[in-house]
Coordinates of C-alpha atoms in Angstrom, one line a residue:
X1 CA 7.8 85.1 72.6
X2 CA 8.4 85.5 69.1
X3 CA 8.1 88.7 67.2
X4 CA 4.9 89.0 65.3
X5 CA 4.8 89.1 61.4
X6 CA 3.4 91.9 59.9
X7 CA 0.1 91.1 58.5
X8 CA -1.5 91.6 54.3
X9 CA -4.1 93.7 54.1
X10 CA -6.8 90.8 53.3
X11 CA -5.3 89.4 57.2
X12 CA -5.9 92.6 59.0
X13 CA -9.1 92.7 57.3
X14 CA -10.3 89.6 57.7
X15 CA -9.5 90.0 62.0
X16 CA -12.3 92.8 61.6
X17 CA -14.6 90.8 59.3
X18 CA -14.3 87.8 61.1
X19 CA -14.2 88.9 64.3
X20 CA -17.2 87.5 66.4
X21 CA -18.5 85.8 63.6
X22 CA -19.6 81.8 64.3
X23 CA -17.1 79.9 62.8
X24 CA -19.0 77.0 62.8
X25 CA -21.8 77.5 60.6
X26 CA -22.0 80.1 57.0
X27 CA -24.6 82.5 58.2
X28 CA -25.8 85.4 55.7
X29 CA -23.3 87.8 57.5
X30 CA -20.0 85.8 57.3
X31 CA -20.8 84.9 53.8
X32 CA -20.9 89.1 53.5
X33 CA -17.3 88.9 55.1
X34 CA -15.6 86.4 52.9
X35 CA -16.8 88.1 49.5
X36 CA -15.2 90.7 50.8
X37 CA -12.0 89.1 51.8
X38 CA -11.8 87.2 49.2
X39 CA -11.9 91.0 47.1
X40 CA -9.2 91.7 49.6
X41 CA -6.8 89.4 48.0
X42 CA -7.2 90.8 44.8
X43 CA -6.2 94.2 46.0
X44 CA -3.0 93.4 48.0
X45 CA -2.1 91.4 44.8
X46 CA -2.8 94.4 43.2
X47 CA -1.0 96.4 45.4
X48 CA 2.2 94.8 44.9
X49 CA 2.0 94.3 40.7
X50 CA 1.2 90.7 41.0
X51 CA -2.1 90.4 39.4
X52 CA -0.3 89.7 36.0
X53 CA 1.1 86.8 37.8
X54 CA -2.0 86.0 39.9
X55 CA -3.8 85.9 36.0
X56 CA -2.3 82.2 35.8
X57 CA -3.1 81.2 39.3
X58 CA 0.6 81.3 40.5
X59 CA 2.4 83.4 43.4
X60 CA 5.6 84.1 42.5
X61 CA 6.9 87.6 42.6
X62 CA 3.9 88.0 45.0
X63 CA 5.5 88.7 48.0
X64 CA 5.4 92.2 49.7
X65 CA 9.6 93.0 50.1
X66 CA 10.3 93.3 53.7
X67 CA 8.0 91.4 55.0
X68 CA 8.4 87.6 56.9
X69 CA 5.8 85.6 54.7
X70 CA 6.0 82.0 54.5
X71 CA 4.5 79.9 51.3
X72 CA 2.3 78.7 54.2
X73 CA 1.0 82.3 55.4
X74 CA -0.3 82.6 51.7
X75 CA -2.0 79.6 51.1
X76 CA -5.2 81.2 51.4
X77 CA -4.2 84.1 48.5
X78 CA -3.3 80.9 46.4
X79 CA -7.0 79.5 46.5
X80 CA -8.4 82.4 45.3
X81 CA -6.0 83.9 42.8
X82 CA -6.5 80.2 41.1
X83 CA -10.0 80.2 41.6
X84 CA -10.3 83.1 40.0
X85 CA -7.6 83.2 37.3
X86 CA -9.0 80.3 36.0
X87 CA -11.7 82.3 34.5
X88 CA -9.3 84.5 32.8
X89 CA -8.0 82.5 31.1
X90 CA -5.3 84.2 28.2
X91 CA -7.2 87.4 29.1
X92 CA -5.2 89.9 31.4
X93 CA -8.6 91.7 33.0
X94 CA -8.2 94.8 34.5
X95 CA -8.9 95.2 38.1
X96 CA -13.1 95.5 38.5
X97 CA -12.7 92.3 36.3
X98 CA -11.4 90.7 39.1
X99 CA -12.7 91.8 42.2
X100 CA -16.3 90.8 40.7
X101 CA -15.5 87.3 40.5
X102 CA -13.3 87.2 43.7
X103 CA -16.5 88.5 45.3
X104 CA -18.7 85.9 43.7
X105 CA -17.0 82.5 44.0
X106 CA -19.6 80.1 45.2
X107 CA -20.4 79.0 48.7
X108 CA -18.3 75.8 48.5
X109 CA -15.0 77.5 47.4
X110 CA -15.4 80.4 50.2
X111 CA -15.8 77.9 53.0
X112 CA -12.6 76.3 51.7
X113 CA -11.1 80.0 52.3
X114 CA -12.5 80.6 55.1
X115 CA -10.8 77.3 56.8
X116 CA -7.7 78.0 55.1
X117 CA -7.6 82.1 56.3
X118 CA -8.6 81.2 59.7
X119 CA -6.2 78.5 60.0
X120 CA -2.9 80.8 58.8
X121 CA -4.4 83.5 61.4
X122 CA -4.5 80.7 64.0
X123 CA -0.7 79.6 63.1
X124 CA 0.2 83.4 63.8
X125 CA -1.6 83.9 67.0
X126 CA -3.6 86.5 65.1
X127 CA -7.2 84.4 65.8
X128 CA -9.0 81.4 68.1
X129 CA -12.3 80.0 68.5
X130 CA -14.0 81.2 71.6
X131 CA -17.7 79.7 72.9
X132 CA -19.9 82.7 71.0
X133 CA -21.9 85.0 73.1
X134 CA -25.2 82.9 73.1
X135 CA -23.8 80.5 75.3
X136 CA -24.1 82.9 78.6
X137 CA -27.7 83.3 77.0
X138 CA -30.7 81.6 79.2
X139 CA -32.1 80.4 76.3
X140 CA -29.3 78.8 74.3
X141 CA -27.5 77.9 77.5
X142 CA -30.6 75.5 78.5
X143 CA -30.4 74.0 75.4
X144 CA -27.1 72.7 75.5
X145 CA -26.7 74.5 72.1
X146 CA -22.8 74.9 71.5
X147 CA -22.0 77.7 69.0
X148 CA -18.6 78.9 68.2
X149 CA -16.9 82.1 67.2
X150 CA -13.4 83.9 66.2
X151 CA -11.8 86.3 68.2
X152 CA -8.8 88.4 67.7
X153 CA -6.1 89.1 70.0
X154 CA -7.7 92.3 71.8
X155 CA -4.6 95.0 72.0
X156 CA -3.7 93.6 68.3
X157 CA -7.8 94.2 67.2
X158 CA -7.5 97.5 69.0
X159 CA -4.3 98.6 67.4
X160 CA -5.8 98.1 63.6
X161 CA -8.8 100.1 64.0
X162 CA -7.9 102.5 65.6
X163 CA -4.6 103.3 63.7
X164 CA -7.7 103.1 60.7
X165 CA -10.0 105.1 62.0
X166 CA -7.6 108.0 63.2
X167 CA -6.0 107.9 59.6
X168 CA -9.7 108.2 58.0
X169 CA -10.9 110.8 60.3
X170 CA -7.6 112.9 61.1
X171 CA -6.9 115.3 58.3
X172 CA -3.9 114.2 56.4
X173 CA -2.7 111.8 53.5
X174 CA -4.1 108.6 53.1
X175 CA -2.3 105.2 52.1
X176 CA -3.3 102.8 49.3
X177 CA -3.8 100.3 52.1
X178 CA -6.4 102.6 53.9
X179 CA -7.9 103.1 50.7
X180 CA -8.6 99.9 50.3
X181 CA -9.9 98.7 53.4
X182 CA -12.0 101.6 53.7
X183 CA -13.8 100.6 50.6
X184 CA -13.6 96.9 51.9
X185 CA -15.5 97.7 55.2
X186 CA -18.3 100.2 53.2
X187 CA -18.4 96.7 50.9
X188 CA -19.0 94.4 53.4
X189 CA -21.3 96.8 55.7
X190 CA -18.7 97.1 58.3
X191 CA -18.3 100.5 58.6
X192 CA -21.0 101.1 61.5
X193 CA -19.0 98.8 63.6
X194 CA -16.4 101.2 63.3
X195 CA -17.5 104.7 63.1
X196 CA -20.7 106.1 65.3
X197 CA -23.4 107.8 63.5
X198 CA -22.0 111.4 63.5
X199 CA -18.5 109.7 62.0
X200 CA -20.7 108.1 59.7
X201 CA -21.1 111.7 58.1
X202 CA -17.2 112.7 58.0
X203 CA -16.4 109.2 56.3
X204 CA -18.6 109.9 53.8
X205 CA -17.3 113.6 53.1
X206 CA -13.5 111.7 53.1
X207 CA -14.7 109.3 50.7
X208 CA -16.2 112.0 48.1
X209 CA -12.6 113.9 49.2
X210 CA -10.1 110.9 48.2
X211 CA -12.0 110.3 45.2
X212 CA -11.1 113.4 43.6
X213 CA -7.5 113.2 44.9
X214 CA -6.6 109.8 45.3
X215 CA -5.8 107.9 42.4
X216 CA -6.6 104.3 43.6
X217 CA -9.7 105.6 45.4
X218 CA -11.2 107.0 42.6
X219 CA -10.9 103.4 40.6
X220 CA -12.2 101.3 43.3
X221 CA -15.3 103.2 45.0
X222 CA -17.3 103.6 41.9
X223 CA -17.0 99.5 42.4
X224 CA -20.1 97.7 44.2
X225 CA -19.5 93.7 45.0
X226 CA -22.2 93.7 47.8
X227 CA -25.4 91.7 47.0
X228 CA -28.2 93.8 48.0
X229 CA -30.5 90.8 49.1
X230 CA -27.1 89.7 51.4
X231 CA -26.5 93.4 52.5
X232 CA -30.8 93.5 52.9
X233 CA -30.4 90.7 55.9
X234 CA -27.4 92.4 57.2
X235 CA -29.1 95.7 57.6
X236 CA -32.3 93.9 59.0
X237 CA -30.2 92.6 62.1
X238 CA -28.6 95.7 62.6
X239 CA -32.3 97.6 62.7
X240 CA -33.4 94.4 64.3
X241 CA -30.8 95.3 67.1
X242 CA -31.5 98.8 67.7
X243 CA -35.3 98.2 68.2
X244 CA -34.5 95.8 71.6
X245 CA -34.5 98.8 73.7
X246 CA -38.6 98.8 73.1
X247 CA -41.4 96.0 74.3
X248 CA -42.1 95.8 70.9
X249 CA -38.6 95.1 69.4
X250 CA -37.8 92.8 72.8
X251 CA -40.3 90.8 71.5
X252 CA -39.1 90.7 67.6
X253 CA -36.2 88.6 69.1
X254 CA -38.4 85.6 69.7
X255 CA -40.6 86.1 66.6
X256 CA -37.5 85.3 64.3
X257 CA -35.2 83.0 66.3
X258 CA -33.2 82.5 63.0
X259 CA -31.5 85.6 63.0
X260 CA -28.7 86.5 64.7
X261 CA -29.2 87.1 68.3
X262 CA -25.7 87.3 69.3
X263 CA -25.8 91.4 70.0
X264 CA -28.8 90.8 72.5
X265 CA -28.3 87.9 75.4
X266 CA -30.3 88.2 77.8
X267 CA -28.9 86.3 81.3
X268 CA -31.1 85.6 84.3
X269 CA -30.4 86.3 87.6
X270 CA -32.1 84.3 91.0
X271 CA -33.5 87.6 91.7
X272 CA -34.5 91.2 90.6
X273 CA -31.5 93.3 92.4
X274 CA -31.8 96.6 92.8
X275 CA -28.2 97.1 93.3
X276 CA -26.6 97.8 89.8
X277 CA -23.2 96.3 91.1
X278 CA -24.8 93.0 92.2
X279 CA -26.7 92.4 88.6
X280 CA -23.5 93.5 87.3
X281 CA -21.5 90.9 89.4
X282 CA -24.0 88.0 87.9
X283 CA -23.0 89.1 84.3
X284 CA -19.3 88.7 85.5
X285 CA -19.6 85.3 86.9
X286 CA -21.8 84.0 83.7
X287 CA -18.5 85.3 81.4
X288 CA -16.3 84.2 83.5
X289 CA -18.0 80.6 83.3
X290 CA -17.9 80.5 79.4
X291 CA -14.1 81.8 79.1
X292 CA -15.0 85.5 77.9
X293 CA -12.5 88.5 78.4
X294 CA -14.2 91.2 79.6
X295 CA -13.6 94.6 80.7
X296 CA -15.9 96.9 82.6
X297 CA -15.7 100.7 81.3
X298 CA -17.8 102.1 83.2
X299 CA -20.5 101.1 85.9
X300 CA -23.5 102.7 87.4
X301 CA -27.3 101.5 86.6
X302 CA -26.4 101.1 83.3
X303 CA -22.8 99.7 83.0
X304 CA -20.8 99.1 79.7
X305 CA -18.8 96.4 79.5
X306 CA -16.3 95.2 76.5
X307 CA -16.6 91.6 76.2
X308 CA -13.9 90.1 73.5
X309 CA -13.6 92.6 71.2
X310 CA -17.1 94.3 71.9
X311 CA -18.6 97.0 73.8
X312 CA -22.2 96.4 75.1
X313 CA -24.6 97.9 77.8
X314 CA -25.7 95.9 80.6
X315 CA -29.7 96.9 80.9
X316 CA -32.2 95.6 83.3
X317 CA -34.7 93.1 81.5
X318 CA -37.3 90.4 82.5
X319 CA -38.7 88.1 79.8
X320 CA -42.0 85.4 80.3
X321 CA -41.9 82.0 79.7
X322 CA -44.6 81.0 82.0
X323 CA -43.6 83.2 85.2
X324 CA -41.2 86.5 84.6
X325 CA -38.3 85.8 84.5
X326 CA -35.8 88.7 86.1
X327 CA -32.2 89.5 84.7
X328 CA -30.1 91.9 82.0
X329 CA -30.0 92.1 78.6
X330 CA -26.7 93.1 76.7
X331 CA -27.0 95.4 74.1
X332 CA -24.7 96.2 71.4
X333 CA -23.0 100.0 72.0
X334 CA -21.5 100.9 68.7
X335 CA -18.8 102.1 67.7
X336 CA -16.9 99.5 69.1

């Protein structure tokens, strides 16, 4: 097997971003992702003095020294240093200049770059288009509803956030490239996925820390790209998500079927067992049958279970249609 290339910093992020996401279909969420992204290219530009060059659209002197890249591997940093140094025109714009229009690029351009990214990822090995989650769910499954999502390689998703998070949370220097995607991941609303609520608390205290000591911090955090009405649906499917433990926010997933119900399948079983190891065995078999990779990490009446990239909870559930129907329901467990 041939040795990997090391990856830019708007590749790595983009395996985070894009990771479970349906790739065939721009939801609100994704579109949250590639803003982002597309901001990522302008910092690794930045990072290595290129934005001067990048100001006419062009490459050249672009490259990161060291590093195997291909003209190929970049084609996706060429659509948007073009896209967007076409606004500047003779101007040379200083950095927030250009992550705002980076992040703003209509909806056209970003689902060129998003089929151009994915592709390059593909070509490395670095992402694939899995069935999504809501195909093991009763509902979608029925309906012969075929939705598709990204995964990253697991060990290569596992080895980028968690050499991240141990470099955020461990005391110690931090790199430019940290810097950056730590202010990518609070710009896209990534960072829960991440960090649990009580790391929630020291990432903020090492965000106010770098930006008194870190140079490149303290230029890019004061930055926002977000849209709030974007970041506003985001967050809804998040509290959306943690109210599914409840009767009441069981039942909000069927009063809005057009958001995201990918962090709550529910799959049936042929009957109510009261064996946690049998229910658990049903959830198996349903993964199994849509090509998942799965992981059990720990069982009892509750079990957890990483599926892909994802950890959920495997939780007894019934819904009614017209008679109870018996099964589980998988629910997100964050962080991942």
């Amino acid at each position: 097997m041939a040795e990997l290339k090391e990856l830019t910093l708007a590749q790595r992020f983009s395996m985070i971003a894009l990771n479970a996401q349906r790739s065939n279909m721009m939801t609100t969420v994704k579109k949250i992702s590639l803003r982002a992204i597309a901001a990522a290219v302008i910092l690794e530009v930045y990072l290595e003095d290129g934005l001067t060059a990048g100001a006419k659209g062009h490459i050249e002197g672009a490259a990161v020294p060291g590093k195997e890249i291909s003209t190929g591997d970049l084609a996706y940093r060429e659509l948007i240093l073009k896209a967007v140094g076409s606004k500047a025109r003779d101007r040379q714009p200083k950095l927030p200049w250009w992550l705002k229009k980076a992040s703003s690029l209509p909806k056209r351009t970003l689902a060129r770059f998003e089929l151009v990214l994915a592709k390059g990822l593909a070509d490395l090995g670095r992402m694939e288009e899995i069935p999504n989650l809501l195909g093991c769910d009763m509902f979608y499954e029925s309906a012969g509803v075929s939705i598709k999502e990204y995964r990253c390689p697991i060990d290569e998703y596992t080895r980028i956030t968690e050499g991240f998070r141990a470099e955020i949370l461990e005391e110690g220097p931090v790199s430019d490239d940290a810097v950056c995607l730590l202010w990518l991941l609070r710009e896209s609303g990534c960072l829960p996925d991440l960090f649990s609520r009580n790391e929630l608390d020291l990432v903020a205290t090492r965000i106010g820390e770098l930006d008194t000591s870190h140079s490149l911090a303290h230029m890019i955090f004061p930055i926002q790209i977000y849209r709030g009405w974007e970041i506003a649906v985001k967050d809804a499917l998040r509290i959306k998500r943690s109210f599914i433990r409840s009767t009441v926010g069981t039942g909000m997933l069927f009063l809005f079927p057009l958001l995201d119900r990918s962090q709550a399948v529910f799959i049936e079983t042929e009957a109510w067992f009261s064996n946690s190891k049998q229910r658990l065995e049903a959830v198996k078999n349903r993964l199994e049958a849509q090509g998942h990779v799965f992981t059990v990490l720990k069982e009892g009446e509750i079990p957890t279970i990483k599926i892909d990239n994802l950890v959920y909870e495997v939780v007894p559930h019934y819904v009614t249609v017209r008679v109870p129907i018996q099964g589980v329901r998988l629910l997100p467990k964050r962080p991942i």
